Amino acid sequence: MADDTKFLLLFFLLSSSLLCFGSEHDIQCLKSVQQSVIDTDGVLKSTWNFEHETDGFICQFAGVECWHPDENRVLSLRLDNLGLEGPFPQGLQYCSSMTGLNLSNNKFSGPMPTDISRQLQQLTSLDLSHNSFSGSIPPSITNMIYLNLLNLQHNQLSSQIPSQLDLLTRLTTFNVAENLLSGPVPRSLAVFPASNFDGNQGLCDSPLGECSRKRWMPIRINDMSSIRAAVGFVLGFVVAFYFPHCFVCSERLRAYVVRII
Ligand SMILES: *[C@@H]1O[C@H](CO)[C@@H](O)[C@H](O)[C@H]1NC(C)=O
């Protein structure tokens, strides 16, 4: 055999095996997702049937969108509103060409995976809104450099928003409303409306109120006792201003003041 024929043959063998691996991986991904979620309504169990593997058979599954209808390669996974429960689905790293994931409006709980950027490297859109995810937003999320959309609203996520979120320069949609987040909003996120941060007791800084002001004013102004204290202070000042002799001339008071100081 001529050298270039051998080379061509090798090339075809290699590329076809790569393609094959690609789809094997994506099938493995969906099997793993099906096994790891609690599917109370049985939607995935009834529509994801792995018995007859043909080219593009997974593209018929509910919620699965493929790059090409004849190729078992997942483009996006739309599993919103299916009554799914349990932890964050497992095996998603095997859907290695996936660009979109929507788990919105389910009952998923537990933490977001700490290595989320390794699992979902190519993602441009991640919607985990309206679930019960808890724990902190994993800092590795800042390595998901293709993200355009990050929807995390209506969960139970706590602690601070990772400050390095500045690195996600392609973000056009970002929402963390109705969580348990606290601390400053990273500056690059100030472009998003304040309502996308609503419902988090401890969040501050632009586009919300300044953090420092909150820290220095632990007593709220509408607190009656602080109003009384303020009125008392002003009254005392006015009296001292107009009747200084009452105070300055009083030896006893001066001694007292000196003692406190
Ligand atoms: C995800 O699904 C919900 C419906 O459950 C929809 O409102 C939302 O727009 C979807 N997210 C994306 C990014 O398409």
PDB file of C-alpha atoms and ligand atoms in Angstrom:
ATOM      1  CA  MET A   1       0.000   0.000   0.000  1.00  0.00           C
ATOM      2  CA  ALA A   2       1.228   3.465  -0.863  1.00  0.00           C
ATOM      3  CA  ASP A   3       2.111   5.623   2.057  1.00  0.00           C
ATOM      4  CA  ASP A   4      -0.585   8.211   1.450  1.00  0.00           C
ATOM      5  CA  THR A   5      -3.250   5.493   1.104  1.00  0.00           C
ATOM      6  CA  LYS A   6      -2.149   4.118   4.468  1.00  0.00           C
ATOM      7  CA  PHE A   7      -2.287   7.600   5.892  1.00  0.00           C
ATOM      8  CA  LEU A   8      -5.801   8.165   4.519  1.00  0.00           C
ATOM      9  CA  LEU A   9      -6.985   4.852   5.932  1.00  0.00           C
ATOM     10  CA  LEU A  10      -5.528   5.690   9.316  1.00  0.00           C
ATOM     11  CA  PHE A  11      -7.140   9.106   9.184  1.00  0.00           C
ATOM     12  CA  PHE A  12     -10.594   7.657   8.461  1.00  0.00           C
ATOM     13  CA  LEU A  13     -10.223   5.019  11.155  1.00  0.00           C
ATOM     14  CA  LEU A  14      -9.179   7.609  13.694  1.00  0.00           C
ATOM     15  CA  SER A  15     -11.864  10.145  12.841  1.00  0.00           C
ATOM     16  CA  SER A  16     -14.649   7.555  12.771  1.00  0.00           C
ATOM     17  CA  SER A  17     -13.571   6.192  16.122  1.00  0.00           C
ATOM     18  CA  LEU A  18     -13.515   9.724  17.500  1.00  0.00           C
ATOM     19  CA  LEU A  19     -17.052  10.319  16.234  1.00  0.00           C
ATOM     20  CA  CYS A  20     -18.098   7.015  17.718  1.00  0.00           C
ATOM     21  CA  PHE A  21     -16.551   7.897  21.075  1.00  0.00           C
ATOM     22  CA  GLY A  22     -18.281  11.270  20.905  1.00  0.00           C
ATOM     23  CA  SER A  23     -21.739   9.785  20.617  1.00  0.00           C
ATOM     24  CA  GLU A  24     -20.960   6.996  23.100  1.00  0.00           C
ATOM     25  CA  HIS A  25     -20.081   9.700  25.571  1.00  0.00           C
ATOM     26  CA  ASP A  26     -23.290  11.629  24.976  1.00  0.00           C
ATOM     27  CA  ILE A  27     -25.370   8.464  25.389  1.00  0.00           C
ATOM     28  CA  GLN A  28     -23.484   7.758  28.612  1.00  0.00           C
ATOM     29  CA  CYS A  29     -24.220  11.331  29.705  1.00  0.00           C
ATOM     30  CA  LEU A  30     -27.985  10.971  29.290  1.00  0.00           C
ATOM     31  CA  LYS A  31     -28.051   7.511  30.919  1.00  0.00           C
ATOM     32  CA  SER A  32     -26.250   8.955  33.887  1.00  0.00           C
ATOM     33  CA  VAL A  33     -28.622  11.946  34.102  1.00  0.00           C
ATOM     34  CA  GLN A  34     -31.621   9.617  33.965  1.00  0.00           C
ATOM     35  CA  GLN A  35     -30.202   7.454  36.749  1.00  0.00           C
ATOM     36  CA  SER A  36     -29.125  10.272  39.048  1.00  0.00           C
ATOM     37  CA  VAL A  37     -32.311  12.368  39.143  1.00  0.00           C
ATOM     38  CA  ILE A  38     -35.493  11.560  41.023  1.00  0.00           C
ATOM     39  CA  ASP A  39     -38.077  11.466  38.262  1.00  0.00           C
ATOM     40  CA  THR A  40     -41.334  11.500  40.231  1.00  0.00           C
ATOM     41  CA  ASP A  41     -43.564  12.039  37.201  1.00  0.00           C
ATOM     42  CA  GLY A  42     -41.618   9.421  35.194  1.00  0.00           C
ATOM     43  CA  VAL A  43     -41.075  11.743  32.224  1.00  0.00           C
ATOM     44  CA  LEU A  44     -37.473  10.703  31.584  1.00  0.00           C
ATOM     45  CA  LYS A  45     -38.165   7.050  32.337  1.00  0.00           C
ATOM     46  CA  SER A  46     -40.960   6.902  29.781  1.00  0.00           C
ATOM     47  CA  THR A  47     -39.387   8.914  26.965  1.00  0.00           C
ATOM     48  CA  TRP A  48     -35.660   8.184  27.269  1.00  0.00           C
ATOM     49  CA  ASN A  49     -35.373   4.635  25.915  1.00  0.00           C
ATOM     50  CA  PHE A  50     -31.834   3.359  25.382  1.00  0.00           C
ATOM     51  CA  GLU A  51     -32.737  -0.097  24.017  1.00  0.00           C
ATOM     52  CA  HIS A  52     -32.263   0.491  20.291  1.00  0.00           C
ATOM     53  CA  GLU A  53     -29.216   2.615  19.657  1.00  0.00           C
ATOM     54  CA  THR A  54     -29.362   4.165  16.187  1.00  0.00           C
ATOM     55  CA  ASP A  55     -27.808   7.287  14.706  1.00  0.00           C
ATOM     56  CA  GLY A  56     -29.481  10.212  16.359  1.00  0.00           C
ATOM     57  CA  PHE A  57     -31.900   8.193  18.505  1.00  0.00           C
ATOM     58  CA  ILE A  58     -31.284  10.383  21.557  1.00  0.00           C
ATOM     59  CA  CYS A  59     -32.360  13.425  19.542  1.00  0.00           C
ATOM     60  CA  GLN A  60     -35.968  12.202  19.883  1.00  0.00           C
ATOM     61  CA  PHE A  61     -35.812  12.235  23.680  1.00  0.00           C
ATOM     62  CA  ALA A  62     -37.877  14.825  25.553  1.00  0.00           C
ATOM     63  CA  GLY A  63     -35.744  17.881  26.259  1.00  0.00           C
ATOM     64  CA  VAL A  64     -32.748  16.781  24.174  1.00  0.00           C
ATOM     65  CA  GLU A  65     -31.647  18.977  21.302  1.00  0.00           C
ATOM     66  CA  CYS A  66     -28.852  17.649  19.038  1.00  0.00           C
ATOM     67  CA  TRP A  67     -26.335  19.383  16.821  1.00  0.00           C
ATOM     68  CA  HIS A  68     -27.637  17.255  13.952  1.00  0.00           C
ATOM     69  CA  PRO A  69     -30.726  14.956  13.954  1.00  0.00           C
ATOM     70  CA  ASP A  70     -28.637  11.976  12.729  1.00  0.00           C
ATOM     71  CA  GLU A  71     -25.881  12.374  15.251  1.00  0.00           C
ATOM     72  CA  ASN A  72     -25.966  11.484  18.945  1.00  0.00           C
ATOM     73  CA  ARG A  73     -24.359  14.711  20.045  1.00  0.00           C
ATOM     74  CA  VAL A  74     -26.217  16.903  22.536  1.00  0.00           C
ATOM     75  CA  LEU A  75     -26.438  20.626  21.786  1.00  0.00           C
ATOM     76  CA  SER A  76     -28.677  21.503  24.701  1.00  0.00           C
ATOM     77  CA  LEU A  77     -30.657  19.891  27.460  1.00  0.00           C
ATOM     78  CA  ARG A  78     -33.983  21.459  28.395  1.00  0.00           C
ATOM     79  CA  LEU A  79     -35.229  19.663  31.472  1.00  0.00           C
ATOM     80  CA  ASP A  80     -37.261  22.553  32.874  1.00  0.00           C
ATOM     81  CA  ASN A  81     -40.629  22.021  34.495  1.00  0.00           C
ATOM     82  CA  LEU A  82     -40.528  18.224  34.664  1.00  0.00           C
ATOM     83  CA  GLY A  83     -41.002  17.756  38.419  1.00  0.00           C
ATOM     84  CA  LEU A  84     -37.436  16.507  38.774  1.00  0.00           C
ATOM     85  CA  GLU A  85     -35.855  16.184  42.223  1.00  0.00           C
ATOM     86  CA  GLY A  86     -32.588  15.181  43.820  1.00  0.00           C
ATOM     87  CA  PRO A  87     -29.053  16.527  43.592  1.00  0.00           C
ATOM     88  CA  PHE A  88     -27.483  18.280  40.593  1.00  0.00           C
ATOM     89  CA  PRO A  89     -27.641  15.686  37.742  1.00  0.00           C
ATOM     90  CA  GLN A  90     -24.547  13.562  37.310  1.00  0.00           C
ATOM     91  CA  GLY A  91     -22.540  12.701  34.202  1.00  0.00           C
ATOM     92  CA  LEU A  92     -23.121  15.984  32.360  1.00  0.00           C
ATOM     93  CA  GLN A  93     -19.383  16.215  31.647  1.00  0.00           C
ATOM     94  CA  TYR A  94     -19.906  13.441  29.069  1.00  0.00           C
ATOM     95  CA  CYS A  95     -22.175  15.745  27.039  1.00  0.00           C
ATOM     96  CA  SER A  96     -18.990  17.496  26.032  1.00  0.00           C
ATOM     97  CA  SER A  97     -20.455  19.549  23.145  1.00  0.00           C
ATOM     98  CA  MET A  98     -23.417  20.832  25.128  1.00  0.00           C
ATOM     99  CA  THR A  99     -23.909  24.615  25.077  1.00  0.00           C
ATOM    100  CA  GLY A 100     -27.196  25.021  26.963  1.00  0.00           C
ATOM    101  CA  LEU A 101     -28.637  23.571  30.161  1.00  0.00           C
ATOM    102  CA  ASN A 102     -32.049  24.459  31.587  1.00  0.00           C
ATOM    103  CA  LEU A 103     -33.071  22.821  34.878  1.00  0.00           C
ATOM    104  CA  SER A 104     -35.463  25.640  35.787  1.00  0.00           C
ATOM    105  CA  ASN A 105     -38.727  25.055  37.679  1.00  0.00           C
ATOM    106  CA  ASN A 106     -37.937  21.717  39.281  1.00  0.00           C
ATOM    107  CA  LYS A 107     -37.193  20.638  42.846  1.00  0.00           C
ATOM    108  CA  PHE A 108     -33.462  20.042  42.582  1.00  0.00           C
ATOM    109  CA  SER A 109     -31.614  20.545  45.865  1.00  0.00           C
ATOM    110  CA  GLY A 110     -28.150  20.350  47.383  1.00  0.00           C
ATOM    111  CA  PRO A 111     -25.052  22.221  46.240  1.00  0.00           C
ATOM    112  CA  MET A 112     -24.021  23.230  42.744  1.00  0.00           C
ATOM    113  CA  PRO A 113     -20.966  21.091  41.831  1.00  0.00           C
ATOM    114  CA  THR A 114     -17.687  22.737  42.863  1.00  0.00           C
ATOM    115  CA  ASP A 115     -16.098  21.661  39.557  1.00  0.00           C
ATOM    116  CA  ILE A 116     -19.010  22.983  37.483  1.00  0.00           C
ATOM    117  CA  SER A 117     -16.665  24.630  34.967  1.00  0.00           C
ATOM    118  CA  ARG A 118     -14.959  21.302  34.252  1.00  0.00           C
ATOM    119  CA  GLN A 119     -18.307  19.553  33.836  1.00  0.00           C
ATOM    120  CA  LEU A 120     -19.919  22.177  31.638  1.00  0.00           C
ATOM    121  CA  GLN A 121     -16.986  23.697  29.803  1.00  0.00           C
ATOM    122  CA  GLN A 122     -18.732  24.782  26.598  1.00  0.00           C
ATOM    123  CA  LEU A 123     -21.889  26.186  28.171  1.00  0.00           C
ATOM    124  CA  THR A 124     -23.217  29.526  26.938  1.00  0.00           C
ATOM    125  CA  SER A 125     -26.484  29.331  28.877  1.00  0.00           C
ATOM    126  CA  LEU A 126     -27.104  27.944  32.380  1.00  0.00           C
ATOM    127  CA  ASP A 127     -30.567  28.247  33.921  1.00  0.00           C
ATOM    128  CA  LEU A 128     -30.937  26.718  37.402  1.00  0.00           C
ATOM    129  CA  SER A 129     -33.677  29.123  38.505  1.00  0.00           C
ATOM    130  CA  HIS A 130     -36.685  28.122  40.641  1.00  0.00           C
ATOM    131  CA  ASN A 131     -35.181  25.130  42.435  1.00  0.00           C
ATOM    132  CA  SER A 132     -33.811  24.596  45.943  1.00  0.00           C
ATOM    133  CA  PHE A 133     -30.088  24.608  45.248  1.00  0.00           C
ATOM    134  CA  SER A 134     -28.155  25.605  48.374  1.00  0.00           C
ATOM    135  CA  GLY A 135     -24.590  26.344  49.457  1.00  0.00           C
ATOM    136  CA  SER A 136     -22.435  28.929  47.778  1.00  0.00           C
ATOM    137  CA  ILE A 137     -22.046  29.761  44.089  1.00  0.00           C
ATOM    138  CA  PRO A 138     -18.894  27.774  43.195  1.00  0.00           C
ATOM    139  CA  PRO A 139     -15.991  30.141  42.414  1.00  0.00           C
ATOM    140  CA  SER A 140     -14.992  27.861  39.511  1.00  0.00           C
ATOM    141  CA  ILE A 141     -18.063  29.202  37.687  1.00  0.00           C
ATOM    142  CA  THR A 142     -15.773  32.077  36.682  1.00  0.00           C
ATOM    143  CA  ASN A 143     -13.976  29.641  34.370  1.00  0.00           C
ATOM    144  CA  MET A 144     -17.116  29.094  32.288  1.00  0.00           C
ATOM    145  CA  ILE A 145     -15.853  31.747  29.932  1.00  0.00           C
ATOM    146  CA  TYR A 146     -18.507  31.285  27.229  1.00  0.00           C
ATOM    147  CA  LEU A 147     -21.463  32.008  29.536  1.00  0.00           C
ATOM    148  CA  ASN A 148     -23.945  34.529  28.147  1.00  0.00           C
ATOM    149  CA  LEU A 149     -26.730  33.707  30.544  1.00  0.00           C
ATOM    150  CA  LEU A 150     -26.607  32.718  34.205  1.00  0.00           C
ATOM    151  CA  ASN A 151     -29.989  32.395  35.916  1.00  0.00           C
ATOM    152  CA  LEU A 152     -29.857  31.338  39.561  1.00  0.00           C
ATOM    153  CA  GLN A 153     -32.916  33.169  40.911  1.00  0.00           C
ATOM    154  CA  HIS A 154     -35.300  31.545  43.405  1.00  0.00           C
ATOM    155  CA  ASN A 155     -32.962  29.096  45.105  1.00  0.00           C
ATOM    156  CA  GLN A 156     -31.370  28.953  48.550  1.00  0.00           C
ATOM    157  CA  LEU A 157     -27.852  29.936  47.568  1.00  0.00           C
ATOM    158  CA  SER A 158     -25.912  31.619  50.364  1.00  0.00           C
ATOM    159  CA  SER A 159     -22.670  33.463  51.162  1.00  0.00           C
ATOM    160  CA  GLN A 160     -21.049  35.872  48.716  1.00  0.00           C
ATOM    161  CA  ILE A 161     -21.210  36.172  44.927  1.00  0.00           C
ATOM    162  CA  PRO A 162     -17.699  35.154  43.728  1.00  0.00           C
ATOM    163  CA  SER A 163     -15.829  38.384  43.096  1.00  0.00           C
ATOM    164  CA  GLN A 164     -13.996  36.976  40.074  1.00  0.00           C
ATOM    165  CA  LEU A 165     -17.301  36.872  38.199  1.00  0.00           C
ATOM    166  CA  ASP A 166     -15.810  39.924  36.496  1.00  0.00           C
ATOM    167  CA  LEU A 167     -14.040  37.424  34.254  1.00  0.00           C
ATOM    168  CA  LEU A 168     -17.304  36.441  32.589  1.00  0.00           C
ATOM    169  CA  THR A 169     -17.155  39.224  30.042  1.00  0.00           C
ATOM    170  CA  ARG A 170     -19.808  37.715  27.772  1.00  0.00           C
ATOM    171  CA  LEU A 171     -22.606  37.758  30.357  1.00  0.00           C
ATOM    172  CA  THR A 172     -25.688  39.505  29.021  1.00  0.00           C
ATOM    173  CA  THR A 173     -28.178  37.995  31.480  1.00  0.00           C
ATOM    174  CA  PHE A 174     -27.508  37.488  35.170  1.00  0.00           C
ATOM    175  CA  ASN A 175     -30.092  36.911  37.892  1.00  0.00           C
ATOM    176  CA  VAL A 176     -29.674  35.857  41.531  1.00  0.00           C
ATOM    177  CA  ALA A 177     -32.917  37.302  42.971  1.00  0.00           C
ATOM    178  CA  GLU A 178     -34.605  35.496  45.876  1.00  0.00           C
ATOM    179  CA  ASN A 179     -31.678  33.657  47.419  1.00  0.00           C
ATOM    180  CA  LEU A 180     -29.819  33.986  50.725  1.00  0.00           C
ATOM    181  CA  LEU A 181     -26.796  35.805  49.348  1.00  0.00           C
ATOM    182  CA  SER A 182     -24.810  38.449  51.232  1.00  0.00           C
ATOM    183  CA  GLY A 183     -21.842  40.751  50.801  1.00  0.00           C
ATOM    184  CA  PRO A 184     -20.905  43.072  47.968  1.00  0.00           C
ATOM    185  CA  VAL A 185     -22.100  42.661  44.388  1.00  0.00           C
ATOM    186  CA  PRO A 186     -19.002  42.417  42.122  1.00  0.00           C
ATOM    187  CA  ARG A 187     -18.611  45.693  40.286  1.00  0.00           C
ATOM    188  CA  SER A 188     -18.944  44.250  36.771  1.00  0.00           C
ATOM    189  CA  LEU A 189     -22.456  43.025  37.647  1.00  0.00           C
ATOM    190  CA  ALA A 190     -23.689  46.552  38.427  1.00  0.00           C
ATOM    191  CA  VAL A 191     -24.887  46.784  34.813  1.00  0.00           C
ATOM    192  CA  PHE A 192     -27.759  44.413  35.618  1.00  0.00           C
ATOM    193  CA  PRO A 193     -30.987  45.805  37.094  1.00  0.00           C
ATOM    194  CA  ALA A 194     -31.345  45.908  40.879  1.00  0.00           C
ATOM    195  CA  SER A 195     -34.375  43.630  40.624  1.00  0.00           C
ATOM    196  CA  ASN A 196     -32.052  40.800  39.524  1.00  0.00           C
ATOM    197  CA  PHE A 197     -30.540  40.983  43.034  1.00  0.00           C
ATOM    198  CA  ASP A 198     -33.793  41.495  44.981  1.00  0.00           C
ATOM    199  CA  GLY A 199     -34.807  39.279  47.845  1.00  0.00           C
ATOM    200  CA  ASN A 200     -31.329  38.679  49.266  1.00  0.00           C
ATOM    201  CA  GLN A 201     -31.148  40.144  52.779  1.00  0.00           C
ATOM    202  CA  GLY A 202     -27.403  40.685  52.855  1.00  0.00           C
ATOM    203  CA  LEU A 203     -26.434  41.886  49.366  1.00  0.00           C
ATOM    204  CA  CYS A 204     -25.099  45.416  49.021  1.00  0.00           C
ATOM    205  CA  ASP A 205     -23.162  47.779  46.741  1.00  0.00           C
ATOM    206  CA  SER A 206     -24.148  48.910  43.285  1.00  0.00           C
ATOM    207  CA  PRO A 207     -26.827  48.506  41.977  1.00  0.00           C
ATOM    208  CA  LEU A 208     -28.092  48.160  45.587  1.00  0.00           C
ATOM    209  CA  GLY A 209     -27.206  50.302  48.595  1.00  0.00           C
ATOM    210  CA  GLU A 210     -23.587  50.878  49.586  1.00  0.00           C
ATOM    211  CA  CYS A 211     -22.105  48.206  51.832  1.00  0.00           C
ATOM    212  CA  SER A 212     -20.281  50.624  54.144  1.00  0.00           C
ATOM    213  CA  ARG A 213     -23.427  52.603  54.954  1.00  0.00           C
ATOM    214  CA  LYS A 214     -25.163  49.446  56.066  1.00  0.00           C
ATOM    215  CA  ARG A 215     -22.211  48.417  58.159  1.00  0.00           C
ATOM    216  CA  TRP A 216     -22.030  51.777  59.938  1.00  0.00           C
ATOM    217  CA  MET A 217     -25.733  52.024  60.583  1.00  0.00           C
ATOM    218  CA  PRO A 218     -26.733  48.836  62.343  1.00  0.00           C
ATOM    219  CA  ILE A 219     -29.796  50.558  63.874  1.00  0.00           C
ATOM    220  CA  ARG A 220     -32.530  51.254  61.390  1.00  0.00           C
ATOM    221  CA  ILE A 221     -33.855  54.807  61.270  1.00  0.00           C
ATOM    222  CA  ASN A 222     -37.468  53.759  61.712  1.00  0.00           C
ATOM    223  CA  ASP A 223     -36.502  52.232  65.050  1.00  0.00           C
ATOM    224  CA  MET A 224     -38.338  54.384  67.678  1.00  0.00           C
ATOM    225  CA  SER A 225     -35.567  54.226  70.268  1.00  0.00           C
ATOM    226  CA  SER A 226     -32.985  55.617  67.859  1.00  0.00           C
ATOM    227  CA  ILE A 227     -35.326  58.500  66.940  1.00  0.00           C
ATOM    228  CA  ARG A 228     -35.774  59.289  70.644  1.00  0.00           C
ATOM    229  CA  ALA A 229     -32.023  59.177  71.167  1.00  0.00           C
ATOM    230  CA  ALA A 230     -31.462  61.546  68.237  1.00  0.00           C
ATOM    231  CA  VAL A 231     -34.099  64.024  69.504  1.00  0.00           C
ATOM    232  CA  GLY A 232     -32.561  63.875  72.993  1.00  0.00           C
ATOM    233  CA  PHE A 233     -29.112  64.587  71.606  1.00  0.00           C
ATOM    234  CA  VAL A 234     -30.259  67.618  69.594  1.00  0.00           C
ATOM    235  CA  LEU A 235     -32.266  68.998  72.553  1.00  0.00           C
ATOM    236  CA  GLY A 236     -29.295  68.583  74.862  1.00  0.00           C
ATOM    237  CA  PHE A 237     -27.064  70.358  72.387  1.00  0.00           C
ATOM    238  CA  VAL A 238     -29.480  73.288  72.015  1.00  0.00           C
ATOM    239  CA  VAL A 239     -29.847  73.678  75.783  1.00  0.00           C
ATOM    240  CA  ALA A 240     -26.072  73.520  76.272  1.00  0.00           C
ATOM    241  CA  PHE A 241     -25.606  76.122  73.536  1.00  0.00           C
ATOM    242  CA  TYR A 242     -28.052  78.659  74.914  1.00  0.00           C
ATOM    243  CA  PHE A 243     -27.434  78.060  78.614  1.00  0.00           C
ATOM    244  CA  PRO A 244     -23.719  77.258  78.763  1.00  0.00           C
ATOM    245  CA  HIS A 245     -23.389  78.616  82.309  1.00  0.00           C
ATOM    246  CA  CYS A 246     -25.656  75.867  83.620  1.00  0.00           C
ATOM    247  CA  PHE A 247     -23.037  73.371  82.547  1.00  0.00           C
ATOM    248  CA  VAL A 248     -19.662  75.051  82.372  1.00  0.00           C
ATOM    249  CA  CYS A 249     -20.120  76.733  85.745  1.00  0.00           C
ATOM    250  CA  SER A 250     -21.185  73.574  87.427  1.00  0.00           C
ATOM    251  CA  GLU A 251     -18.093  72.190  89.165  1.00  0.00           C
ATOM    252  CA  ARG A 252     -19.798  68.950  89.931  1.00  0.00           C
ATOM    253  CA  LEU A 253     -20.758  68.346  86.302  1.00  0.00           C
ATOM    254  CA  ARG A 254     -17.282  69.230  85.067  1.00  0.00           C
ATOM    255  CA  ALA A 255     -15.724  66.758  87.449  1.00  0.00           C
ATOM    256  CA  TYR A 256     -18.176  64.160  86.247  1.00  0.00           C
ATOM    257  CA  VAL A 257     -17.443  64.791  82.547  1.00  0.00           C
ATOM    258  CA  VAL A 258     -13.713  64.652  83.165  1.00  0.00           C
ATOM    259  CA  ARG A 259     -14.156  61.319  84.923  1.00  0.00           C
ATOM    260  CA  ILE A 260     -16.029  59.778  81.954  1.00  0.00           C
ATOM    261  CA  ILE A 261     -13.564  61.100  79.386  1.00  0.00           C
TER     262      ILE A 261
HETATM  263  C1  LIG B   1     -35.822  27.680  30.981  1.00  0.00           C
HETATM  264  O1  LIG B   1     -37.132  27.212  31.091  1.00  0.00           O
HETATM  265  C2  LIG B   1     -38.070  28.158  31.610  1.00  0.00           C
HETATM  266  C3  LIG B   1     -39.424  27.509  31.687  1.00  0.00           C
HETATM  267  O2  LIG B   1     -39.472  26.497  32.634  1.00  0.00           O
HETATM  268  C4  LIG B   1     -38.105  29.371  30.721  1.00  0.00           C
HETATM  269  O3  LIG B   1     -38.983  30.333  31.275  1.00  0.00           O
HETATM  270  C5  LIG B   1     -36.724  29.944  30.592  1.00  0.00           C
HETATM  271  O4  LIG B   1     -36.742  31.025  29.689  1.00  0.00           O
HETATM  272  C6  LIG B   1     -35.750  28.901  30.093  1.00  0.00           C
HETATM  273  N1  LIG B   1     -34.403  29.448  30.142  1.00  0.00           N
HETATM  274  C7  LIG B   1     -33.707  29.687  29.041  1.00  0.00           C
HETATM  275  C8  LIG B   1     -32.358  30.233  29.245  1.00  0.00           C
HETATM  276  O5  LIG B   1     -34.133  29.476  27.927  1.00  0.00           O
END
